[in-house]
mmCIF file with all atom_site columns, C-alpha atoms in Angstrom:
data_model
loop_
_atom_site.group_PDB
_atom_site.id
_atom_site.type_symbol
_atom_site.label_atom_id
_atom_site.label_alt_id
_atom_site.label_comp_id
_atom_site.label_asym_id
_atom_site.label_entity_id
_atom_site.label_seq_id
_atom_site.pdbx_PDB_ins_code
_atom_site.Cartn_x
_atom_site.Cartn_y
_atom_site.Cartn_z
_atom_site.occupancy
_atom_site.B_iso_or_equiv
_atom_site.pdbx_formal_charge
_atom_site.auth_seq_id
_atom_site.auth_comp_id
_atom_site.auth_asym_id
_atom_site.auth_atom_id
_atom_site.pdbx_PDB_model_num
ATOM 1   C CA . MET A 1 1   ? 1.511   -6.479  7.722   1.00 43.00 ? 23  MET A CA 1
ATOM 2   C CA . ASN A 1 2   ? 3.234   -7.063  11.024  1.00 43.00 ? 24  ASN A CA 1
ATOM 3   C CA . LYS A 1 3   ? 1.387   -5.229  13.792  1.00 47.00 ? 25  LYS A CA 1
ATOM 4   C CA . ASP A 1 4   ? 4.060   -5.948  16.409  1.00 44.00 ? 26  ASP A CA 1
ATOM 5   C CA . THR A 1 5   ? 7.020   -3.811  17.416  1.00 42.00 ? 27  THR A CA 1
ATOM 6   C CA . GLN A 1 6   ? 9.595   -6.382  16.355  1.00 42.00 ? 28  GLN A CA 1
ATOM 7   C CA . ALA A 1 7   ? 11.553  -6.960  13.157  1.00 49.00 ? 29  ALA A CA 1
ATOM 8   C CA . HIS A 1 8   ? 9.629   -8.566  10.365  1.00 87.00 ? 30  HIS A CA 1
ATOM 9   C CA . THR A 1 9   ? 10.208  -9.704  6.840   1.00 89.00 ? 31  THR A CA 1
ATOM 10  C CA . GLU A 1 10  ? 7.551   -8.523  4.418   1.00 91.00 ? 32  GLU A CA 1
ATOM 11  C CA . ILE A 1 11  ? 6.859   -10.575 1.290   1.00 94.00 ? 33  ILE A CA 1
ATOM 12  C CA . GLU A 1 12  ? 4.162   -8.862  -0.719  1.00 95.00 ? 34  GLU A CA 1
ATOM 13  C CA . ARG A 1 13  ? 2.560   -9.009  -4.159  1.00 97.00 ? 35  ARG A CA 1
ATOM 14  C CA . LYS A 1 14  ? 0.385   -6.253  -5.605  1.00 97.00 ? 36  LYS A CA 1
ATOM 15  C CA . PHE A 1 15  ? -2.415  -6.412  -8.195  1.00 98.00 ? 37  PHE A CA 1
ATOM 16  C CA . LEU A 1 16  ? -4.838  -4.038  -9.857  1.00 98.00 ? 38  LEU A CA 1
ATOM 17  C CA . VAL A 1 17  ? -8.485  -4.565  -8.969  1.00 98.00 ? 39  VAL A CA 1
ATOM 18  C CA . GLN A 1 18  ? -10.673 -4.964  -12.050 1.00 95.00 ? 40  GLN A CA 1
ATOM 19  C CA . ASP A 1 19  ? -14.205 -4.363  -10.751 1.00 94.00 ? 41  ASP A CA 1
ATOM 20  C CA . ASP A 1 20  ? -16.319 -3.628  -7.641  1.00 95.00 ? 42  ASP A CA 1
ATOM 21  C CA . ARG A 1 21  ? -17.217 -7.179  -6.543  1.00 95.00 ? 43  ARG A CA 1
ATOM 22  C CA . TRP A 1 22  ? -14.833 -6.856  -3.578  1.00 97.00 ? 44  TRP A CA 1
ATOM 23  C CA . ARG A 1 23  ? -16.779 -3.974  -1.987  1.00 96.00 ? 45  ARG A CA 1
ATOM 24  C CA . ALA A 1 24  ? -19.326 -6.144  -0.168  1.00 95.00 ? 46  ALA A CA 1
ATOM 25  C CA . LEU A 1 25  ? -16.646 -8.429  1.297   1.00 96.00 ? 47  LEU A CA 1
ATOM 26  C CA . GLY A 1 26  ? -15.259 -6.211  4.067   1.00 96.00 ? 48  GLY A CA 1
ATOM 27  C CA . VAL A 1 27  ? -15.502 -2.960  5.989   1.00 97.00 ? 49  VAL A CA 1
ATOM 28  C CA . PRO A 1 28  ? -13.282 -0.095  4.775   1.00 98.00 ? 50  PRO A CA 1
ATOM 29  C CA . VAL A 1 29  ? -11.037 1.815   7.200   1.00 98.00 ? 51  VAL A CA 1
ATOM 30  C CA . LEU A 1 30  ? -9.657  5.264   6.354   1.00 98.00 ? 52  LEU A CA 1
ATOM 31  C CA . PHE A 1 31  ? -5.853  5.464   6.182   1.00 98.00 ? 53  PHE A CA 1
ATOM 32  C CA . ARG A 1 32  ? -3.771  8.647   5.965   1.00 98.00 ? 54  ARG A CA 1
ATOM 33  C CA . GLN A 1 33  ? -0.040  8.301   5.588   1.00 97.00 ? 55  GLN A CA 1
ATOM 34  C CA . GLY A 1 34  ? 3.005   10.348  4.859   1.00 97.00 ? 56  GLY A CA 1
ATOM 35  C CA . TYR A 1 35  ? 6.676   9.701   4.229   1.00 97.00 ? 57  TYR A CA 1
ATOM 36  C CA . LEU A 1 36  ? 9.411   11.157  6.414   1.00 97.00 ? 58  LEU A CA 1
ATOM 37  C CA . ALA A 1 37  ? 12.116  9.590   4.233   1.00 94.00 ? 59  ALA A CA 1
ATOM 38  C CA . ALA A 1 38  ? 11.924  7.524   1.065   1.00 91.00 ? 60  ALA A CA 1
ATOM 39  C CA . ASP A 1 39  ? 14.689  6.263   -1.189  1.00 89.00 ? 61  ASP A CA 1
ATOM 40  C CA . ARG A 1 40  ? 15.767  2.914   -2.661  1.00 85.00 ? 62  ARG A CA 1
ATOM 41  C CA . GLN A 1 41  ? 17.386  1.742   0.585   1.00 91.00 ? 63  GLN A CA 1
ATOM 42  C CA . ARG A 1 42  ? 14.730  2.727   3.135   1.00 92.00 ? 64  ARG A CA 1
ATOM 43  C CA . VAL A 1 43  ? 11.307  4.165   3.727   1.00 94.00 ? 65  VAL A CA 1
ATOM 44  C CA . VAL A 1 44  ? 10.127  5.813   6.948   1.00 97.00 ? 66  VAL A CA 1
ATOM 45  C CA . ARG A 1 45  ? 6.370   6.276   7.052   1.00 97.00 ? 67  ARG A CA 1
ATOM 46  C CA . VAL A 1 46  ? 3.858   7.570   9.584   1.00 98.00 ? 68  VAL A CA 1
ATOM 47  C CA . ARG A 1 47  ? 0.290   6.351   9.221   1.00 98.00 ? 69  ARG A CA 1
ATOM 48  C CA . LEU A 1 48  ? -3.135  6.796   10.750  1.00 98.00 ? 70  LEU A CA 1
ATOM 49  C CA . GLU A 1 49  ? -5.113  3.551   10.416  1.00 97.00 ? 71  GLU A CA 1
ATOM 50  C CA . GLY A 1 50  ? -8.562  4.542   11.621  1.00 95.00 ? 72  GLY A CA 1
ATOM 51  C CA . GLU A 1 51  ? -7.905  5.467   15.264  1.00 95.00 ? 73  GLU A CA 1
ATOM 52  C CA . ARG A 1 52  ? -4.512  3.752   15.422  1.00 97.00 ? 74  ARG A CA 1
ATOM 53  C CA . ALA A 1 53  ? -1.171  5.444   14.611  1.00 98.00 ? 75  ALA A CA 1
ATOM 54  C CA . VAL A 1 54  ? 1.962   3.613   13.452  1.00 98.00 ? 76  VAL A CA 1
ATOM 55  C CA . LEU A 1 55  ? 5.524   4.516   12.524  1.00 98.00 ? 77  LEU A CA 1
ATOM 56  C CA . THR A 1 56  ? 6.962   2.084   9.948   1.00 96.00 ? 78  THR A CA 1
ATOM 57  C CA . ILE A 1 57  ? 10.511  1.624   8.712   1.00 96.00 ? 79  ILE A CA 1
ATOM 58  C CA . LYS A 1 58  ? 11.097  -0.551  5.646   1.00 94.00 ? 80  LYS A CA 1
ATOM 59  C CA . GLY A 1 59  ? 14.356  -1.631  4.057   1.00 93.00 ? 81  GLY A CA 1
ATOM 60  C CA . ALA A 1 60  ? 15.297  -2.156  0.422   1.00 91.00 ? 82  ALA A CA 1
ATOM 61  C CA . THR A 1 61  ? 13.361  -4.755  -1.553  1.00 87.00 ? 83  THR A CA 1
ATOM 62  C CA . HIS A 1 62  ? 15.239  -7.870  -2.711  1.00 89.00 ? 84  HIS A CA 1
ATOM 63  C CA . GLY A 1 63  ? 13.017  -9.916  -4.989  1.00 88.00 ? 85  GLY A CA 1
ATOM 64  C CA . LEU A 1 64  ? 9.657   -9.685  -3.229  1.00 90.00 ? 86  LEU A CA 1
ATOM 65  C CA . THR A 1 65  ? 11.175  -9.459  0.268   1.00 92.00 ? 87  THR A CA 1
ATOM 66  C CA . ARG A 1 66  ? 12.193  -6.582  2.516   1.00 92.00 ? 88  ARG A CA 1
ATOM 67  C CA . SER A 1 67  ? 12.591  -5.890  6.215   1.00 94.00 ? 89  SER A CA 1
ATOM 68  C CA . GLU A 1 68  ? 9.800   -4.062  8.011   1.00 95.00 ? 90  GLU A CA 1
ATOM 69  C CA . PHE A 1 69  ? 9.530   -2.612  11.519  1.00 95.00 ? 91  PHE A CA 1
ATOM 70  C CA . ASN A 1 70  ? 6.250   -1.227  12.922  1.00 95.00 ? 92  ASN A CA 1
ATOM 71  C CA . TYR A 1 71  ? 5.882   0.846   16.087  1.00 97.00 ? 93  TYR A CA 1
ATOM 72  C CA . PRO A 1 72  ? 2.611   2.098   17.557  1.00 98.00 ? 94  PRO A CA 1
ATOM 73  C CA . ILE A 1 73  ? 2.847   5.805   18.373  1.00 98.00 ? 95  ILE A CA 1
ATOM 74  C CA . PRO A 1 74  ? 0.454   8.298   19.971  1.00 98.00 ? 96  PRO A CA 1
ATOM 75  C CA . ARG A 1 75  ? -2.164  9.510   17.493  1.00 98.00 ? 97  ARG A CA 1
ATOM 76  C CA . ALA A 1 76  ? -1.443  13.148  18.358  1.00 98.00 ? 98  ALA A CA 1
ATOM 77  C CA . ASP A 1 77  ? 2.246   12.641  17.465  1.00 98.00 ? 99  ASP A CA 1
ATOM 78  C CA . ALA A 1 78  ? 1.302   11.054  14.137  1.00 98.00 ? 100 ALA A CA 1
ATOM 79  C CA . GLU A 1 79  ? -0.998  13.958  13.299  1.00 98.00 ? 101 GLU A CA 1
ATOM 80  C CA . VAL A 1 80  ? 1.802   16.486  13.967  1.00 98.00 ? 102 VAL A CA 1
ATOM 81  C CA . MET A 1 81  ? 4.287   14.444  11.894  1.00 98.00 ? 103 MET A CA 1
ATOM 82  C CA . LEU A 1 82  ? 1.836   14.225  8.993   1.00 98.00 ? 104 LEU A CA 1
ATOM 83  C CA . GLU A 1 83  ? 1.196   17.960  9.124   1.00 98.00 ? 105 GLU A CA 1
ATOM 84  C CA . THR A 1 84  ? 4.738   19.231  9.664   1.00 98.00 ? 106 THR A CA 1
ATOM 85  C CA . LEU A 1 85  ? 7.283   16.571  8.611   1.00 98.00 ? 107 LEU A CA 1
ATOM 86  C CA . ALA A 1 86  ? 5.777   14.350  5.922   1.00 97.00 ? 108 ALA A CA 1
ATOM 87  C CA . GLN A 1 87  ? 6.315   14.878  2.205   1.00 95.00 ? 109 GLN A CA 1
ATOM 88  C CA . LYS A 1 88  ? 3.225   16.236  0.477   1.00 94.00 ? 110 LYS A CA 1
ATOM 89  C CA . PRO A 1 89  ? 0.772   15.283  -0.797  1.00 94.00 ? 111 PRO A CA 1
ATOM 90  C CA . LEU A 1 90  ? -0.223  12.758  1.840   1.00 97.00 ? 112 LEU A CA 1
ATOM 91  C CA . ILE A 1 91  ? -1.632  9.411   0.773   1.00 97.00 ? 113 ILE A CA 1
ATOM 92  C CA . SER A 1 92  ? -5.303  8.960   1.682   1.00 98.00 ? 114 SER A CA 1
ATOM 93  C CA . LYS A 1 93  ? -7.091  5.696   1.008   1.00 98.00 ? 115 LYS A CA 1
ATOM 94  C CA . TRP A 1 94  ? -9.814  3.377   2.154   1.00 98.00 ? 116 TRP A CA 1
ATOM 95  C CA . ARG A 1 95  ? -8.448  -0.080  3.068   1.00 98.00 ? 117 ARG A CA 1
ATOM 96  C CA . THR A 1 96  ? -10.695 -3.111  3.062   1.00 98.00 ? 118 THR A CA 1
ATOM 97  C CA . VAL A 1 97  ? -9.297  -6.374  4.434   1.00 98.00 ? 119 VAL A CA 1
ATOM 98  C CA . ILE A 1 98  ? -10.755 -9.479  2.780   1.00 98.00 ? 120 ILE A CA 1
ATOM 99  C CA . GLU A 1 99  ? -10.116 -13.113 3.705   1.00 97.00 ? 121 GLU A CA 1
ATOM 100 C CA . TYR A 1 100 ? -10.046 -15.375 0.659   1.00 97.00 ? 122 TYR A CA 1
ATOM 101 C CA . ALA A 1 101 ? -8.893  -18.995 0.277   1.00 97.00 ? 123 ALA A CA 1
ATOM 102 C CA . GLY A 1 102 ? -6.695  -18.913 3.386   1.00 96.00 ? 124 GLY A CA 1
ATOM 103 C CA . HIS A 1 103 ? -5.038  -15.573 2.670   1.00 97.00 ? 125 HIS A CA 1
ATOM 104 C CA . CYS A 1 104 ? -5.665  -11.981 3.642   1.00 97.00 ? 126 CYS A CA 1
ATOM 105 C CA . TRP A 1 105 ? -6.086  -9.465  0.809   1.00 98.00 ? 127 TRP A CA 1
ATOM 106 C CA . GLU A 1 106 ? -5.819  -5.740  1.514   1.00 98.00 ? 128 GLU A CA 1
ATOM 107 C CA . VAL A 1 107 ? -7.709  -3.665  -1.046  1.00 98.00 ? 129 VAL A CA 1
ATOM 108 C CA . ASP A 1 108 ? -6.702  0.006   -1.145  1.00 98.00 ? 130 ASP A CA 1
ATOM 109 C CA . GLU A 1 109 ? -8.984  2.509   -2.836  1.00 98.00 ? 131 GLU A CA 1
ATOM 110 C CA . PHE A 1 110 ? -6.964  5.704   -3.159  1.00 98.00 ? 132 PHE A CA 1
ATOM 111 C CA . LEU A 1 111 ? -8.407  9.185   -2.729  1.00 98.00 ? 133 LEU A CA 1
ATOM 112 C CA . GLU A 1 112 ? -7.486  12.773  -3.614  1.00 96.00 ? 134 GLU A CA 1
ATOM 113 C CA . ASP A 1 113 ? -4.372  12.992  -5.853  1.00 94.00 ? 135 ASP A CA 1
ATOM 114 C CA . ASN A 1 114 ? -4.514  9.227   -6.423  1.00 96.00 ? 136 ASN A CA 1
ATOM 115 C CA . ALA A 1 115 ? -8.277  8.907   -6.938  1.00 96.00 ? 137 ALA A CA 1
ATOM 116 C CA . GLY A 1 116 ? -9.265  6.173   -9.359  1.00 94.00 ? 138 GLY A CA 1
ATOM 117 C CA . LEU A 1 117 ? -6.506  3.774   -8.331  1.00 96.00 ? 139 LEU A CA 1
ATOM 118 C CA . VAL A 1 118 ? -7.582  0.545   -6.617  1.00 98.00 ? 140 VAL A CA 1
ATOM 119 C CA . VAL A 1 119 ? -4.970  -2.104  -5.797  1.00 98.00 ? 141 VAL A CA 1
ATOM 120 C CA . ALA A 1 120 ? -4.970  -5.304  -3.775  1.00 98.00 ? 142 ALA A CA 1
ATOM 121 C CA . GLU A 1 121 ? -1.985  -6.673  -1.895  1.00 98.00 ? 143 GLU A CA 1
ATOM 122 C CA . ILE A 1 122 ? -1.357  -10.105 -0.487  1.00 97.00 ? 144 ILE A CA 1
ATOM 123 C CA . GLU A 1 123 ? 1.379   -10.884 2.027   1.00 94.00 ? 145 GLU A CA 1
ATOM 124 C CA . LEU A 1 124 ? 3.022   -14.275 1.812   1.00 95.00 ? 146 LEU A CA 1
ATOM 125 C CA . SER A 1 125 ? 5.214   -16.331 4.113   1.00 93.00 ? 147 SER A CA 1
ATOM 126 C CA . ARG A 1 126 ? 7.663   -17.133 1.291   1.00 93.00 ? 148 ARG A CA 1
ATOM 127 C CA . GLU A 1 127 ? 8.220   -15.762 -2.209  1.00 94.00 ? 149 GLU A CA 1
ATOM 128 C CA . ASP A 1 128 ? 7.102   -18.967 -3.968  1.00 95.00 ? 150 ASP A CA 1
ATOM 129 C CA . GLU A 1 129 ? 4.040   -19.546 -1.768  1.00 95.00 ? 151 GLU A CA 1
ATOM 130 C CA . PRO A 1 130 ? 1.041   -20.570 -3.885  1.00 96.00 ? 152 PRO A CA 1
ATOM 131 C CA . PHE A 1 131 ? -2.219  -18.640 -3.503  1.00 97.00 ? 153 PHE A CA 1
ATOM 132 C CA . GLU A 1 132 ? -5.581  -18.415 -5.186  1.00 97.00 ? 154 GLU A CA 1
ATOM 133 C CA . LYS A 1 133 ? -6.628  -15.085 -6.690  1.00 97.00 ? 155 LYS A CA 1
ATOM 134 C CA . PRO A 1 134 ? -10.199 -13.858 -6.281  1.00 97.00 ? 156 PRO A CA 1
ATOM 135 C CA . ASP A 1 135 ? -11.966 -13.271 -9.613  1.00 97.00 ? 157 ASP A CA 1
ATOM 136 C CA . TRP A 1 136 ? -11.917 -9.486  -9.062  1.00 97.00 ? 158 TRP A CA 1
ATOM 137 C CA . ILE A 1 137 ? -8.097  -9.426  -9.126  1.00 98.00 ? 159 ILE A CA 1
ATOM 138 C CA . GLY A 1 138 ? -6.541  -8.149  -12.349 1.00 97.00 ? 160 GLY A CA 1
ATOM 139 C CA . GLU A 1 139 ? -3.031  -7.493  -13.628 1.00 97.00 ? 161 GLU A CA 1
ATOM 140 C CA . GLU A 1 140 ? -0.068  -7.958  -11.292 1.00 97.00 ? 162 GLU A CA 1
ATOM 141 C CA . VAL A 1 141 ? 1.910   -4.740  -10.738 1.00 96.00 ? 163 VAL A CA 1
ATOM 142 C CA . THR A 1 142 ? 4.337   -5.958  -8.060  1.00 94.00 ? 164 THR A CA 1
ATOM 143 C CA . GLY A 1 143 ? 7.440   -4.976  -10.020 1.00 88.00 ? 165 GLY A CA 1
ATOM 144 C CA . ASP A 1 144 ? 6.113   -1.626  -11.255 1.00 92.00 ? 166 ASP A CA 1
ATOM 145 C CA . PRO A 1 145 ? 7.543   1.122   -9.014  1.00 89.00 ? 167 PRO A CA 1
ATOM 146 C CA . ARG A 1 146 ? 4.774   3.591   -9.989  1.00 92.00 ? 168 ARG A CA 1
ATOM 147 C CA . TYR A 1 147 ? 2.327   1.692   -7.765  1.00 95.00 ? 169 TYR A CA 1
ATOM 148 C CA . GLY A 1 148 ? 4.405   2.020   -4.582  1.00 92.00 ? 170 GLY A CA 1
ATOM 149 C CA . ASN A 1 149 ? 2.805   4.386   -2.078  1.00 93.00 ? 171 ASN A CA 1
ATOM 150 C CA . ALA A 1 150 ? 6.004   6.427   -1.700  1.00 92.00 ? 172 ALA A CA 1
ATOM 151 C CA . SER A 1 151 ? 6.117   6.822   -5.509  1.00 92.00 ? 173 SER A CA 1
ATOM 152 C CA . LEU A 1 152 ? 2.480   7.955   -5.538  1.00 95.00 ? 174 LEU A CA 1
ATOM 153 C CA . VAL A 1 153 ? 3.496   10.943  -3.383  1.00 94.00 ? 175 VAL A CA 1
ATOM 154 C CA . ARG A 1 154 ? 6.032   12.130  -5.975  1.00 91.00 ? 176 ARG A CA 1
ATOM 155 C CA . TYR A 1 155 ? 4.030   11.169  -9.047  1.00 92.00 ? 177 TYR A CA 1
ATOM 156 C CA . PRO A 1 156 ? 0.313   10.796  -8.210  1.00 94.00 ? 178 PRO A CA 1
ATOM 157 C CA . TYR A 1 157 ? -1.926  8.466   -10.182 1.00 94.00 ? 179 TYR A CA 1
ATOM 158 C CA . THR A 1 158 ? -4.146  11.287  -11.457 1.00 91.00 ? 180 THR A CA 1
ATOM 159 C CA . VAL A 1 159 ? -1.079  12.715  -13.249 1.00 90.00 ? 181 VAL A CA 1
ATOM 160 C CA . TRP A 1 160 ? 0.116   9.527   -14.942 1.00 84.00 ? 182 TRP A CA 1
ATOM 161 C CA . ALA A 1 161 ? -3.061  7.469   -15.319 1.00 63.00 ? 183 ALA A CA 1
ATOM 162 C CA . ASN A 1 162 ? -4.214  9.365   -18.410 1.00 65.00 ? 184 ASN A CA 1
ATOM 163 C CA . THR A 1 163 ? -0.791  10.242  -19.787 1.00 64.00 ? 185 THR A CA 1
ATOM 164 C CA . PRO A 1 164 ? 0.170   8.194   -22.862 1.00 52.00 ? 186 PRO A CA 1
ATOM 165 C CA . PRO A 1 165 ? 3.459   6.281   -22.601 1.00 51.00 ? 187 PRO A CA 1
ATOM 166 C CA . LEU A 1 166 ? 6.529   8.151   -23.811 1.00 48.00 ? 188 LEU A CA 1
ATOM 167 C CA . GLY A 1 167 ? 6.536   8.406   -27.579 1.00 42.00 ? 189 GLY A CA 1
ATOM 168 C CA . GLU A 1 168 ? 2.794   7.771   -28.040 1.00 38.00 ? 190 GLU A CA 1
ATOM 169 C CA . GLU A 1 169 ? 0.090   10.265  -28.897 1.00 39.00 ? 191 GLU A CA 1
ATOM 170 C CA . GLY A 1 170 ? -2.945  10.395  -26.646 1.00 36.00 ? 192 GLY A CA 1
#
């Protein structure tokens, strides 16, 4: 993710994590985030990343690519926005950053209403960039909108994870 305050193009792929072998490979940081606006054309998010606070604006996704703008903000402002302006429930997760084969993987272990969900994301410099997957990476879910953080606010993982697909008995 771009940590600067300038425009950025985000190219990201997302995967389920299939076991715990990743846990010893990095140090987790607690993230809390909320959405001030979220629709198909834009997302406005406020996030606490450990002690750091960031306001992020993302555009619509085209293929794997979308525009992204990140702005550091005072932590106290972020806390007020999360409490008073953000859609509920907030997203809480532990993020562990892992370097592997020349790429940075961000593993998110979700908490609270999304407990049990663990995904890994990799950011690329172009959509067709080759990369090697660690052996703890499972199924790709890049195109599945349920796994987007803004979607997890409206329809948390704990609600849909154990719900049989439409038309099937559980």
